Amino acid sequence: MKTMFKIKGIFGILFMFCLTAAYPQQMDDSITEKIYQDYKEKGVDEALKAFKKSPEYGKEYSDLGEPLNVVGYRIMGMDKDLDAAEKVFMAQIKEYPDEANPLDSYGDLLLAKGDKEKAIKYFKKSIDKIEAKGDNEENSLLAASKSKLAKLEGRGSALKFALGTWNMERFNIEDGKKSAPYKGTMTFAYNEDDSILTSNMHDEAGTYRGTRIIAYDALDDNYDLIYAGGEAMRGLMPSTLIIKEDSPEKLVFIEKYTEDGKEMKAKHILTKADNNVTWDINEISDDNKENPVVAMNITKKN
């Protein structure tokens, strides 16, 4: 069975994000510095009053480098003055009521203040604004807002139950008959911020057999997966996992991947009982018939 991750243009997105953040900020350095120095000398209310009277107020929106956006994050990060930063971000929303990024920025402020419920509302507002516009140029912001919302709502945790090491007994199925069992272990672990799940496999003799890397994609609300086999140098094999059912007793997902240039689908059914899981895999034909191809029993070691 070949498994798993659509490679996205994430590096391109990050590059554009950095450019968008840096270029307008260079243009508006004098404006942002003036607002910030007014805040330091006279307080945030006077700084905002002065900016509102300046010819720079209400100019064409400059995205991440918009003066109040830059100042708000500066006050929040450097001065740790969350109340002042909140006033700045609220003023930005009033200045540009039709833009999504001020809503996302205010959501970040609310998170810093510990108001998760209100932050959720503002990330949703940001997403709604972007999707209503249908602006492809804001895809990086859409991904950011959806990612923060997904994390707050606990999405992307369907496979969290698998953490730890499992004994595995796997049977291939052909014409309804099971093969001799293949035994080994699977170990699942998260990275530091619980955003990437890694599974390393070893056979019964302890020989390394491969790695799966799984990451939730908030933009598409599915999982991307890459498989790299230890026994054969075949590069990275990507696929996508779409969750169909997720409960304490059962996890069902559809895996989509390409094999020899052909689009393939498989249905995975994981039935959970304490520290034991039965894992059945059925190939899905072009006419949507399900054909059992793998049956596994996995038992938690630790």
PDB file of C-alpha atoms in Angstrom:
ATOM      1  CA  MET A   1       0.000   0.000   0.000  1.00  0.00           C
ATOM      2  CA  LYS A   2       1.516   3.328  -0.956  1.00  0.00           C
ATOM      3  CA  THR A   3       1.056   6.147   1.432  1.00  0.00           C
ATOM      4  CA  MET A   4       1.113   9.720   1.925  1.00  0.00           C
ATOM      5  CA  PHE A   5       1.415  14.486   1.498  1.00  0.00           C
ATOM      6  CA  LYS A   6       0.628  16.734  -1.358  1.00  0.00           C
ATOM      7  CA  ILE A   7       3.581  19.035  -1.742  1.00  0.00           C
ATOM      8  CA  LYS A   8       2.275  22.579  -1.661  1.00  0.00           C
ATOM      9  CA  GLY A   9       3.944  25.859  -2.539  1.00  0.00           C
ATOM     10  CA  ILE A  10       4.565  26.577   1.111  1.00  0.00           C
ATOM     11  CA  PHE A  11       8.005  28.051   0.509  1.00  0.00           C
ATOM     12  CA  GLY A  12       6.543  30.349  -2.117  1.00  0.00           C
ATOM     13  CA  ILE A  13       3.841  31.437   0.312  1.00  0.00           C
ATOM     14  CA  LEU A  14       6.398  32.126   3.035  1.00  0.00           C
ATOM     15  CA  PHE A  15       8.583  34.063   0.592  1.00  0.00           C
ATOM     16  CA  MET A  16       5.673  36.230  -0.526  1.00  0.00           C
ATOM     17  CA  PHE A  17       4.629  36.684   3.097  1.00  0.00           C
ATOM     18  CA  CYS A  18       8.087  38.018   3.949  1.00  0.00           C
ATOM     19  CA  LEU A  19       8.122  40.312   0.937  1.00  0.00           C
ATOM     20  CA  THR A  20       4.675  41.676   1.688  1.00  0.00           C
ATOM     21  CA  ALA A  21       5.626  42.291   5.292  1.00  0.00           C
ATOM     22  CA  ALA A  22       8.983  43.919   4.550  1.00  0.00           C
ATOM     23  CA  TYR A  23       8.391  46.135   1.518  1.00  0.00           C
ATOM     24  CA  PRO A  24       5.435  48.246   2.739  1.00  0.00           C
ATOM     25  CA  GLN A  25       7.071  48.503   6.149  1.00  0.00           C
ATOM     26  CA  GLN A  26      10.135  50.097   4.551  1.00  0.00           C
ATOM     27  CA  MET A  27       7.900  52.600   2.763  1.00  0.00           C
ATOM     28  CA  ASP A  28       6.025  53.496   5.934  1.00  0.00           C
ATOM     29  CA  ASP A  29       8.920  53.513   8.413  1.00  0.00           C
ATOM     30  CA  SER A  30       8.618  57.256   9.079  1.00  0.00           C
ATOM     31  CA  ILE A  31       4.863  56.972   9.680  1.00  0.00           C
ATOM     32  CA  THR A  32       5.088  53.986  11.974  1.00  0.00           C
ATOM     33  CA  GLU A  33       7.983  55.559  13.881  1.00  0.00           C
ATOM     34  CA  LYS A  34       5.979  58.759  14.388  1.00  0.00           C
ATOM     35  CA  ILE A  35       2.968  56.843  15.734  1.00  0.00           C
ATOM     36  CA  TYR A  36       5.177  54.726  17.976  1.00  0.00           C
ATOM     37  CA  GLN A  37       7.120  57.701  19.376  1.00  0.00           C
ATOM     38  CA  ASP A  38       3.843  59.547  20.044  1.00  0.00           C
ATOM     39  CA  TYR A  39       2.667  56.467  21.941  1.00  0.00           C
ATOM     40  CA  LYS A  40       5.863  56.398  24.023  1.00  0.00           C
ATOM     41  CA  GLU A  41       5.755  60.112  24.792  1.00  0.00           C
ATOM     42  CA  LYS A  42       2.035  60.902  25.011  1.00  0.00           C
ATOM     43  CA  GLY A  43       0.205  57.588  25.322  1.00  0.00           C
ATOM     44  CA  VAL A  44      -1.767  55.530  22.848  1.00  0.00           C
ATOM     45  CA  ASP A  45      -4.894  57.705  22.785  1.00  0.00           C
ATOM     46  CA  GLU A  46      -2.981  60.837  21.774  1.00  0.00           C
ATOM     47  CA  ALA A  47      -0.919  58.878  19.258  1.00  0.00           C
ATOM     48  CA  LEU A  48      -4.073  57.606  17.551  1.00  0.00           C
ATOM     49  CA  LYS A  49      -5.656  61.079  17.550  1.00  0.00           C
ATOM     50  CA  ALA A  50      -2.575  62.557  15.856  1.00  0.00           C
ATOM     51  CA  PHE A  51      -2.483  59.790  13.247  1.00  0.00           C
ATOM     52  CA  LYS A  52      -6.179  60.208  12.456  1.00  0.00           C
ATOM     53  CA  LYS A  53      -5.558  63.902  11.667  1.00  0.00           C
ATOM     54  CA  SER A  54      -2.528  63.183   9.471  1.00  0.00           C
ATOM     55  CA  PRO A  55      -2.726  62.956   5.653  1.00  0.00           C
ATOM     56  CA  GLU A  56      -1.580  59.326   5.930  1.00  0.00           C
ATOM     57  CA  TYR A  57      -4.816  58.224   7.589  1.00  0.00           C
ATOM     58  CA  GLY A  58      -7.088  56.194   5.312  1.00  0.00           C
ATOM     59  CA  LYS A  59      -4.576  55.929   2.455  1.00  0.00           C
ATOM     60  CA  GLU A  60      -4.697  52.907   0.164  1.00  0.00           C
ATOM     61  CA  TYR A  61      -4.432  49.785   2.289  1.00  0.00           C
ATOM     62  CA  SER A  62      -0.861  48.433   2.432  1.00  0.00           C
ATOM     63  CA  ASP A  63      -1.591  44.997   3.856  1.00  0.00           C
ATOM     64  CA  LEU A  64       0.810  43.663   6.521  1.00  0.00           C
ATOM     65  CA  GLY A  65       2.875  46.860   6.418  1.00  0.00           C
ATOM     66  CA  GLU A  66      -0.096  49.133   7.204  1.00  0.00           C
ATOM     67  CA  PRO A  67       1.207  51.569   9.895  1.00  0.00           C
ATOM     68  CA  LEU A  68      -1.231  50.670  12.674  1.00  0.00           C
ATOM     69  CA  ASN A  69      -0.665  46.970  12.021  1.00  0.00           C
ATOM     70  CA  VAL A  70       3.095  47.364  12.428  1.00  0.00           C
ATOM     71  CA  VAL A  71       2.759  49.586  15.497  1.00  0.00           C
ATOM     72  CA  GLY A  72       0.222  47.280  17.127  1.00  0.00           C
ATOM     73  CA  TYR A  73       2.508  44.256  16.900  1.00  0.00           C
ATOM     74  CA  ARG A  74       5.469  46.372  18.036  1.00  0.00           C
ATOM     75  CA  ILE A  75       3.640  47.529  21.153  1.00  0.00           C
ATOM     76  CA  MET A  76       2.351  44.032  21.805  1.00  0.00           C
ATOM     77  CA  GLY A  77       5.746  42.366  21.339  1.00  0.00           C
ATOM     78  CA  MET A  78       8.289  44.902  22.566  1.00  0.00           C
ATOM     79  CA  ASP A  79       6.360  46.869  25.155  1.00  0.00           C
ATOM     80  CA  LYS A  80       4.056  44.058  26.329  1.00  0.00           C
ATOM     81  CA  ASP A  81       1.337  46.720  26.575  1.00  0.00           C
ATOM     82  CA  LEU A  82      -1.650  44.628  25.503  1.00  0.00           C
ATOM     83  CA  ASP A  83      -4.273  47.251  26.375  1.00  0.00           C
ATOM     84  CA  ALA A  84      -2.560  49.858  24.177  1.00  0.00           C
ATOM     85  CA  ALA A  85      -2.042  47.332  21.384  1.00  0.00           C
ATOM     86  CA  GLU A  86      -5.743  46.472  21.544  1.00  0.00           C
ATOM     87  CA  LYS A  87      -6.661  50.110  20.952  1.00  0.00           C
ATOM     88  CA  VAL A  88      -4.292  50.255  17.983  1.00  0.00           C
ATOM     89  CA  PHE A  89      -5.707  47.123  16.369  1.00  0.00           C
ATOM     90  CA  MET A  90      -9.278  48.298  16.949  1.00  0.00           C
ATOM     91  CA  ALA A  91      -8.389  51.621  15.330  1.00  0.00           C
ATOM     92  CA  GLN A  92      -7.007  49.695  12.345  1.00  0.00           C
ATOM     93  CA  ILE A  93     -10.313  47.833  11.984  1.00  0.00           C
ATOM     94  CA  LYS A  94     -12.172  51.166  11.979  1.00  0.00           C
ATOM     95  CA  GLU A  95      -9.748  52.614   9.431  1.00  0.00           C
ATOM     96  CA  TYR A  96     -10.125  49.627   7.077  1.00  0.00           C
ATOM     97  CA  PRO A  97     -13.482  47.943   7.853  1.00  0.00           C
ATOM     98  CA  ASP A  98     -13.473  45.969   4.590  1.00  0.00           C
ATOM     99  CA  GLU A  99     -10.053  44.343   5.076  1.00  0.00           C
ATOM    100  CA  ALA A 100      -9.428  40.923   6.596  1.00  0.00           C
ATOM    101  CA  ASN A 101      -5.926  41.327   8.028  1.00  0.00           C
ATOM    102  CA  PRO A 102      -6.907  43.854  10.755  1.00  0.00           C
ATOM    103  CA  LEU A 103      -9.401  41.267  12.018  1.00  0.00           C
ATOM    104  CA  ASP A 104      -6.739  38.542  12.032  1.00  0.00           C
ATOM    105  CA  SER A 105      -4.299  40.864  13.843  1.00  0.00           C
ATOM    106  CA  TYR A 106      -6.897  41.666  16.486  1.00  0.00           C
ATOM    107  CA  GLY A 107      -7.433  37.918  16.899  1.00  0.00           C
ATOM    108  CA  ASP A 108      -3.706  37.572  17.678  1.00  0.00           C
ATOM    109  CA  LEU A 109      -4.054  40.287  20.311  1.00  0.00           C
ATOM    110  CA  LEU A 110      -7.023  38.528  21.888  1.00  0.00           C
ATOM    111  CA  LEU A 111      -5.017  35.291  22.020  1.00  0.00           C
ATOM    112  CA  ALA A 112      -2.191  37.144  23.792  1.00  0.00           C
ATOM    113  CA  LYS A 113      -4.758  38.374  26.324  1.00  0.00           C
ATOM    114  CA  GLY A 114      -6.059  34.844  26.840  1.00  0.00           C
ATOM    115  CA  ASP A 115      -9.520  35.487  25.353  1.00  0.00           C
ATOM    116  CA  LYS A 116      -9.694  32.401  23.118  1.00  0.00           C
ATOM    117  CA  GLU A 117     -13.457  32.514  22.501  1.00  0.00           C
ATOM    118  CA  LYS A 118     -13.356  36.079  21.218  1.00  0.00           C
ATOM    119  CA  ALA A 119     -10.213  35.317  19.185  1.00  0.00           C
ATOM    120  CA  ILE A 120     -12.101  32.500  17.453  1.00  0.00           C
ATOM    121  CA  LYS A 121     -14.811  34.967  16.439  1.00  0.00           C
ATOM    122  CA  TYR A 122     -12.286  37.357  14.862  1.00  0.00           C
ATOM    123  CA  PHE A 123     -10.383  34.658  12.998  1.00  0.00           C
ATOM    124  CA  LYS A 124     -13.745  33.539  11.586  1.00  0.00           C
ATOM    125  CA  LYS A 125     -14.517  37.127  10.571  1.00  0.00           C
ATOM    126  CA  SER A 126     -11.153  37.346   8.800  1.00  0.00           C
ATOM    127  CA  ILE A 127     -11.839  34.088   6.927  1.00  0.00           C
ATOM    128  CA  ASP A 128     -15.316  35.253   5.931  1.00  0.00           C
ATOM    129  CA  LYS A 129     -13.933  38.534   4.516  1.00  0.00           C
ATOM    130  CA  ILE A 130     -11.294  36.745   2.430  1.00  0.00           C
ATOM    131  CA  GLU A 131     -13.660  34.095   1.099  1.00  0.00           C
ATOM    132  CA  ALA A 132     -16.298  36.696   0.248  1.00  0.00           C
ATOM    133  CA  LYS A 133     -13.725  38.570  -1.857  1.00  0.00           C
ATOM    134  CA  GLY A 134     -12.417  35.423  -3.527  1.00  0.00           C
ATOM    135  CA  ASP A 135      -8.991  37.094  -3.632  1.00  0.00           C
ATOM    136  CA  ASN A 136      -6.264  34.562  -4.422  1.00  0.00           C
ATOM    137  CA  GLU A 137      -3.628  37.075  -3.369  1.00  0.00           C
ATOM    138  CA  GLU A 138      -4.812  36.655   0.218  1.00  0.00           C
ATOM    139  CA  ASN A 139      -4.277  32.883   0.302  1.00  0.00           C
ATOM    140  CA  SER A 140      -1.387  33.230   2.752  1.00  0.00           C
ATOM    141  CA  LEU A 141      -3.585  35.221   5.135  1.00  0.00           C
ATOM    142  CA  LEU A 142      -6.431  32.731   4.663  1.00  0.00           C
ATOM    143  CA  ALA A 143      -4.052  29.890   5.563  1.00  0.00           C
ATOM    144  CA  ALA A 144      -2.854  31.802   8.641  1.00  0.00           C
ATOM    145  CA  SER A 145      -6.361  32.571   9.902  1.00  0.00           C
ATOM    146  CA  LYS A 146      -7.624  29.051   9.230  1.00  0.00           C
ATOM    147  CA  SER A 147      -4.576  27.512  10.910  1.00  0.00           C
ATOM    148  CA  LYS A 148      -5.040  29.542  14.081  1.00  0.00           C
ATOM    149  CA  LEU A 149      -8.766  28.812  14.109  1.00  0.00           C
ATOM    150  CA  ALA A 150      -8.195  25.068  13.589  1.00  0.00           C
ATOM    151  CA  LYS A 151      -5.710  24.940  16.461  1.00  0.00           C
ATOM    152  CA  LEU A 152      -8.089  26.771  18.803  1.00  0.00           C
ATOM    153  CA  GLU A 153     -10.979  24.490  17.838  1.00  0.00           C
ATOM    154  CA  GLY A 154      -8.889  21.344  18.249  1.00  0.00           C
ATOM    155  CA  ARG A 155      -9.047  20.259  14.641  1.00  0.00           C
ATOM    156  CA  GLY A 156      -6.265  18.117  13.214  1.00  0.00           C
ATOM    157  CA  SER A 157      -6.161  15.832  16.256  1.00  0.00           C
ATOM    158  CA  ALA A 158      -7.840  12.740  14.773  1.00  0.00           C
ATOM    159  CA  LEU A 159      -4.616  10.713  14.982  1.00  0.00           C
ATOM    160  CA  LYS A 160      -3.528  11.897  18.410  1.00  0.00           C
ATOM    161  CA  PHE A 161      -4.709   8.626  20.005  1.00  0.00           C
ATOM    162  CA  ALA A 162      -1.881   6.822  18.162  1.00  0.00           C
ATOM    163  CA  LEU A 163       0.949   8.456  20.131  1.00  0.00           C
ATOM    164  CA  GLY A 164       3.405   5.897  21.492  1.00  0.00           C
ATOM    165  CA  THR A 165       4.714   2.538  20.304  1.00  0.00           C
ATOM    166  CA  TRP A 166       2.482  -0.255  18.982  1.00  0.00           C
ATOM    167  CA  ASN A 167       3.064  -3.907  18.209  1.00  0.00           C
ATOM    168  CA  MET A 168       1.759  -4.611  14.708  1.00  0.00           C
ATOM    169  CA  GLU A 169       0.495  -7.750  13.022  1.00  0.00           C
ATOM    170  CA  ARG A 170      -0.345  -7.171   9.363  1.00  0.00           C
ATOM    171  CA  PHE A 171      -2.049  -9.462   6.844  1.00  0.00           C
ATOM    172  CA  ASN A 172      -2.250  -8.790   3.108  1.00  0.00           C
ATOM    173  CA  ILE A 173      -5.539  -9.958   1.585  1.00  0.00           C
ATOM    174  CA  GLU A 174      -5.873 -11.381  -1.923  1.00  0.00           C
ATOM    175  CA  ASP A 175      -9.051 -12.991  -3.286  1.00  0.00           C
ATOM    176  CA  GLY A 176     -10.452 -12.939   0.236  1.00  0.00           C
ATOM    177  CA  LYS A 177      -7.525 -14.921   1.680  1.00  0.00           C
ATOM    178  CA  LYS A 178      -5.076 -13.611   4.274  1.00  0.00           C
ATOM    179  CA  SER A 179      -1.339 -13.949   3.848  1.00  0.00           C
ATOM    180  CA  ALA A 180       1.042 -15.033   6.606  1.00  0.00           C
ATOM    181  CA  PRO A 181       1.340 -12.276   9.231  1.00  0.00           C
ATOM    182  CA  TYR A 182       3.998  -9.596   8.950  1.00  0.00           C
ATOM    183  CA  LYS A 183       5.006  -8.447  12.422  1.00  0.00           C
ATOM    184  CA  GLY A 184       6.755  -5.344  13.656  1.00  0.00           C
ATOM    185  CA  THR A 185       6.311  -2.100  15.539  1.00  0.00           C
ATOM    186  CA  MET A 186       5.048   1.399  14.760  1.00  0.00           C
ATOM    187  CA  THR A 187       6.031   4.414  16.863  1.00  0.00           C
ATOM    188  CA  PHE A 188       4.071   7.673  16.586  1.00  0.00           C
ATOM    189  CA  ALA A 189       5.436  10.984  17.919  1.00  0.00           C
ATOM    190  CA  TYR A 190       4.642  14.699  17.520  1.00  0.00           C
ATOM    191  CA  ASN A 191       7.104  17.516  16.920  1.00  0.00           C
ATOM    192  CA  GLU A 192       7.526  20.298  19.500  1.00  0.00           C
ATOM    193  CA  ASP A 193       4.282  22.172  18.747  1.00  0.00           C
ATOM    194  CA  ASP A 194       2.111  19.119  17.964  1.00  0.00           C
ATOM    195  CA  SER A 195       1.705  20.120  14.303  1.00  0.00           C
ATOM    196  CA  ILE A 196       3.523  17.210  12.608  1.00  0.00           C
ATOM    197  CA  LEU A 197       3.034  13.527  13.439  1.00  0.00           C
ATOM    198  CA  THR A 198       5.795  11.074  12.546  1.00  0.00           C
ATOM    199  CA  SER A 199       5.460   7.290  12.421  1.00  0.00           C
ATOM    200  CA  ASN A 200       8.577   5.096  12.240  1.00  0.00           C
ATOM    201  CA  MET A 201       8.224   1.396  11.389  1.00  0.00           C
ATOM    202  CA  HIS A 202      10.494  -1.554  12.218  1.00  0.00           C
ATOM    203  CA  ASP A 203      10.090  -5.235  11.428  1.00  0.00           C
ATOM    204  CA  GLU A 204      10.092  -8.032  14.005  1.00  0.00           C
ATOM    205  CA  ALA A 205      13.912  -8.189  13.919  1.00  0.00           C
ATOM    206  CA  GLY A 206      14.137  -4.457  14.675  1.00  0.00           C
ATOM    207  CA  THR A 207      15.179  -3.440  11.144  1.00  0.00           C
ATOM    208  CA  TYR A 208      13.993   0.018  10.097  1.00  0.00           C
ATOM    209  CA  ARG A 209      11.300  -0.187   7.371  1.00  0.00           C
ATOM    210  CA  GLY A 210      10.086   3.342   6.744  1.00  0.00           C
ATOM    211  CA  THR A 211       8.649   6.635   7.980  1.00  0.00           C
ATOM    212  CA  ARG A 212       5.333   8.395   7.520  1.00  0.00           C
ATOM    213  CA  ILE A 213       5.056  12.145   8.150  1.00  0.00           C
ATOM    214  CA  ILE A 214       1.516  13.434   8.623  1.00  0.00           C
ATOM    215  CA  ALA A 215       0.426  17.075   8.876  1.00  0.00           C
ATOM    216  CA  TYR A 216      -3.032  18.651   9.073  1.00  0.00           C
ATOM    217  CA  ASP A 217      -3.839  21.138   6.299  1.00  0.00           C
ATOM    218  CA  ALA A 218      -6.196  23.760   7.729  1.00  0.00           C
ATOM    219  CA  LEU A 219      -6.756  25.343   4.315  1.00  0.00           C
ATOM    220  CA  ASP A 220      -8.266  22.167   2.840  1.00  0.00           C
ATOM    221  CA  ASP A 221      -9.387  20.569   6.137  1.00  0.00           C
ATOM    222  CA  ASN A 222      -7.591  17.294   5.482  1.00  0.00           C
ATOM    223  CA  TYR A 223      -4.250  15.628   6.212  1.00  0.00           C
ATOM    224  CA  ASP A 224      -1.201  15.508   3.968  1.00  0.00           C
ATOM    225  CA  LEU A 225       1.090  12.517   4.312  1.00  0.00           C
ATOM    226  CA  ILE A 226       4.474  11.507   2.946  1.00  0.00           C
ATOM    227  CA  TYR A 227       5.826   7.976   3.080  1.00  0.00           C
ATOM    228  CA  ALA A 228       9.535   7.197   2.698  1.00  0.00           C
ATOM    229  CA  GLY A 229      10.419   3.508   2.598  1.00  0.00           C
ATOM    230  CA  GLY A 230      13.535   2.286   4.333  1.00  0.00           C
ATOM    231  CA  GLU A 231      13.809  -0.932   2.349  1.00  0.00           C
ATOM    232  CA  ALA A 232      13.615   0.673  -1.122  1.00  0.00           C
ATOM    233  CA  MET A 233      14.995   3.990  -2.331  1.00  0.00           C
ATOM    234  CA  ARG A 234      11.838   5.193  -4.069  1.00  0.00           C
ATOM    235  CA  GLY A 235      11.835   8.761  -2.868  1.00  0.00           C
ATOM    236  CA  LEU A 236       8.819  10.376  -1.203  1.00  0.00           C
ATOM    237  CA  MET A 237       5.364   8.933  -1.845  1.00  0.00           C
ATOM    238  CA  PRO A 238       2.619  11.494  -1.140  1.00  0.00           C
ATOM    239  CA  SER A 239      -1.084  11.083  -0.422  1.00  0.00           C
ATOM    240  CA  THR A 240      -4.014  12.912   1.135  1.00  0.00           C
ATOM    241  CA  LEU A 241      -6.209  11.707   4.006  1.00  0.00           C
ATOM    242  CA  ILE A 242      -9.823  12.883   4.270  1.00  0.00           C
ATOM    243  CA  ILE A 243     -11.537  12.155   7.586  1.00  0.00           C
ATOM    244  CA  LYS A 244     -15.044  10.693   7.225  1.00  0.00           C
ATOM    245  CA  GLU A 245     -15.721   9.610  10.818  1.00  0.00           C
ATOM    246  CA  ASP A 246     -13.912  10.411  14.045  1.00  0.00           C
ATOM    247  CA  SER A 247     -15.147   9.115  17.398  1.00  0.00           C
ATOM    248  CA  PRO A 248     -13.601   7.472  20.482  1.00  0.00           C
ATOM    249  CA  GLU A 249     -14.589   4.077  19.015  1.00  0.00           C
ATOM    250  CA  LYS A 250     -13.825   4.493  15.315  1.00  0.00           C
ATOM    251  CA  LEU A 251     -11.766   6.490  12.835  1.00  0.00           C
ATOM    252  CA  VAL A 252     -12.572   6.272   9.123  1.00  0.00           C
ATOM    253  CA  PHE A 253     -10.659   8.121   6.431  1.00  0.00           C
ATOM    254  CA  ILE A 254     -10.223   8.032   2.660  1.00  0.00           C
ATOM    255  CA  GLU A 255      -6.689   8.047   1.325  1.00  0.00           C
ATOM    256  CA  LYS A 256      -6.041   9.483  -2.145  1.00  0.00           C
ATOM    257  CA  TYR A 257      -2.736   8.856  -3.918  1.00  0.00           C
ATOM    258  CA  THR A 258      -1.210   8.271  -7.349  1.00  0.00           C
ATOM    259  CA  GLU A 259       0.207   4.908  -8.393  1.00  0.00           C
ATOM    260  CA  ASP A 260       1.872   4.461 -11.791  1.00  0.00           C
ATOM    261  CA  GLY A 261       0.191   7.638 -13.014  1.00  0.00           C
ATOM    262  CA  LYS A 262      -3.279   6.519 -11.934  1.00  0.00           C
ATOM    263  CA  GLU A 263      -5.363   8.216  -9.244  1.00  0.00           C
ATOM    264  CA  MET A 264      -6.145   5.712  -6.490  1.00  0.00           C
ATOM    265  CA  LYS A 265      -8.371   5.675  -3.397  1.00  0.00           C
ATOM    266  CA  ALA A 266      -8.429   3.495  -0.295  1.00  0.00           C
ATOM    267  CA  LYS A 267     -10.702   3.411   2.727  1.00  0.00           C
ATOM    268  CA  HIS A 268      -9.121   2.979   6.169  1.00  0.00           C
ATOM    269  CA  ILE A 269     -11.292   1.785   9.064  1.00  0.00           C
ATOM    270  CA  LEU A 270      -9.729   1.887  12.526  1.00  0.00           C
ATOM    271  CA  THR A 271     -11.844   0.317  15.273  1.00  0.00           C
ATOM    272  CA  LYS A 272     -10.533   1.278  18.711  1.00  0.00           C
ATOM    273  CA  ALA A 273     -10.939  -0.667  21.978  1.00  0.00           C
ATOM    274  CA  ASP A 274      -8.710   0.329  24.920  1.00  0.00           C
ATOM    275  CA  ASN A 275      -5.119  -0.245  23.757  1.00  0.00           C
ATOM    276  CA  ASN A 276      -6.067  -2.436  20.792  1.00  0.00           C
ATOM    277  CA  VAL A 277      -6.952  -1.279  17.285  1.00  0.00           C
ATOM    278  CA  THR A 278      -8.077  -3.247  14.248  1.00  0.00           C
ATOM    279  CA  TRP A 279      -7.053  -1.438  11.069  1.00  0.00           C
ATOM    280  CA  ASP A 280      -8.752  -2.553   7.850  1.00  0.00           C
ATOM    281  CA  ILE A 281      -7.832  -1.117   4.451  1.00  0.00           C
ATOM    282  CA  ASN A 282     -10.073  -1.463   1.394  1.00  0.00           C
ATOM    283  CA  GLU A 283      -9.146  -0.315  -2.095  1.00  0.00           C
ATOM    284  CA  ILE A 284     -11.926   1.650  -3.790  1.00  0.00           C
ATOM    285  CA  SER A 285     -12.464   0.869  -7.463  1.00  0.00           C
ATOM    286  CA  ASP A 286     -13.543   3.325 -10.160  1.00  0.00           C
ATOM    287  CA  ASP A 287     -17.149   2.200  -9.637  1.00  0.00           C
ATOM    288  CA  ASN A 288     -16.775   2.777  -5.846  1.00  0.00           C
ATOM    289  CA  LYS A 289     -16.684  -0.891  -4.895  1.00  0.00           C
ATOM    290  CA  GLU A 290     -14.562  -1.702  -1.844  1.00  0.00           C
ATOM    291  CA  ASN A 291     -12.025  -4.508  -2.016  1.00  0.00           C
ATOM    292  CA  PRO A 292     -10.262  -5.585   1.234  1.00  0.00           C
ATOM    293  CA  VAL A 293      -6.471  -5.544   0.771  1.00  0.00           C
ATOM    294  CA  VAL A 294      -4.961  -5.234   4.263  1.00  0.00           C
ATOM    295  CA  ALA A 295      -5.998  -6.191   7.802  1.00  0.00           C
ATOM    296  CA  MET A 296      -3.910  -5.144  10.787  1.00  0.00           C
ATOM    297  CA  ASN A 297      -4.060  -5.642  14.520  1.00  0.00           C
ATOM    298  CA  ILE A 298      -2.060  -3.168  16.567  1.00  0.00           C
ATOM    299  CA  THR A 299      -1.573  -3.266  20.341  1.00  0.00           C
ATOM    300  CA  LYS A 300      -0.169  -0.429  22.439  1.00  0.00           C
ATOM    301  CA  LYS A 301       3.193  -1.100  24.086  1.00  0.00           C
ATOM    302  CA  ASN A 302       3.566   2.273  25.850  1.00  0.00           C
TER     303      ASN A 302
END
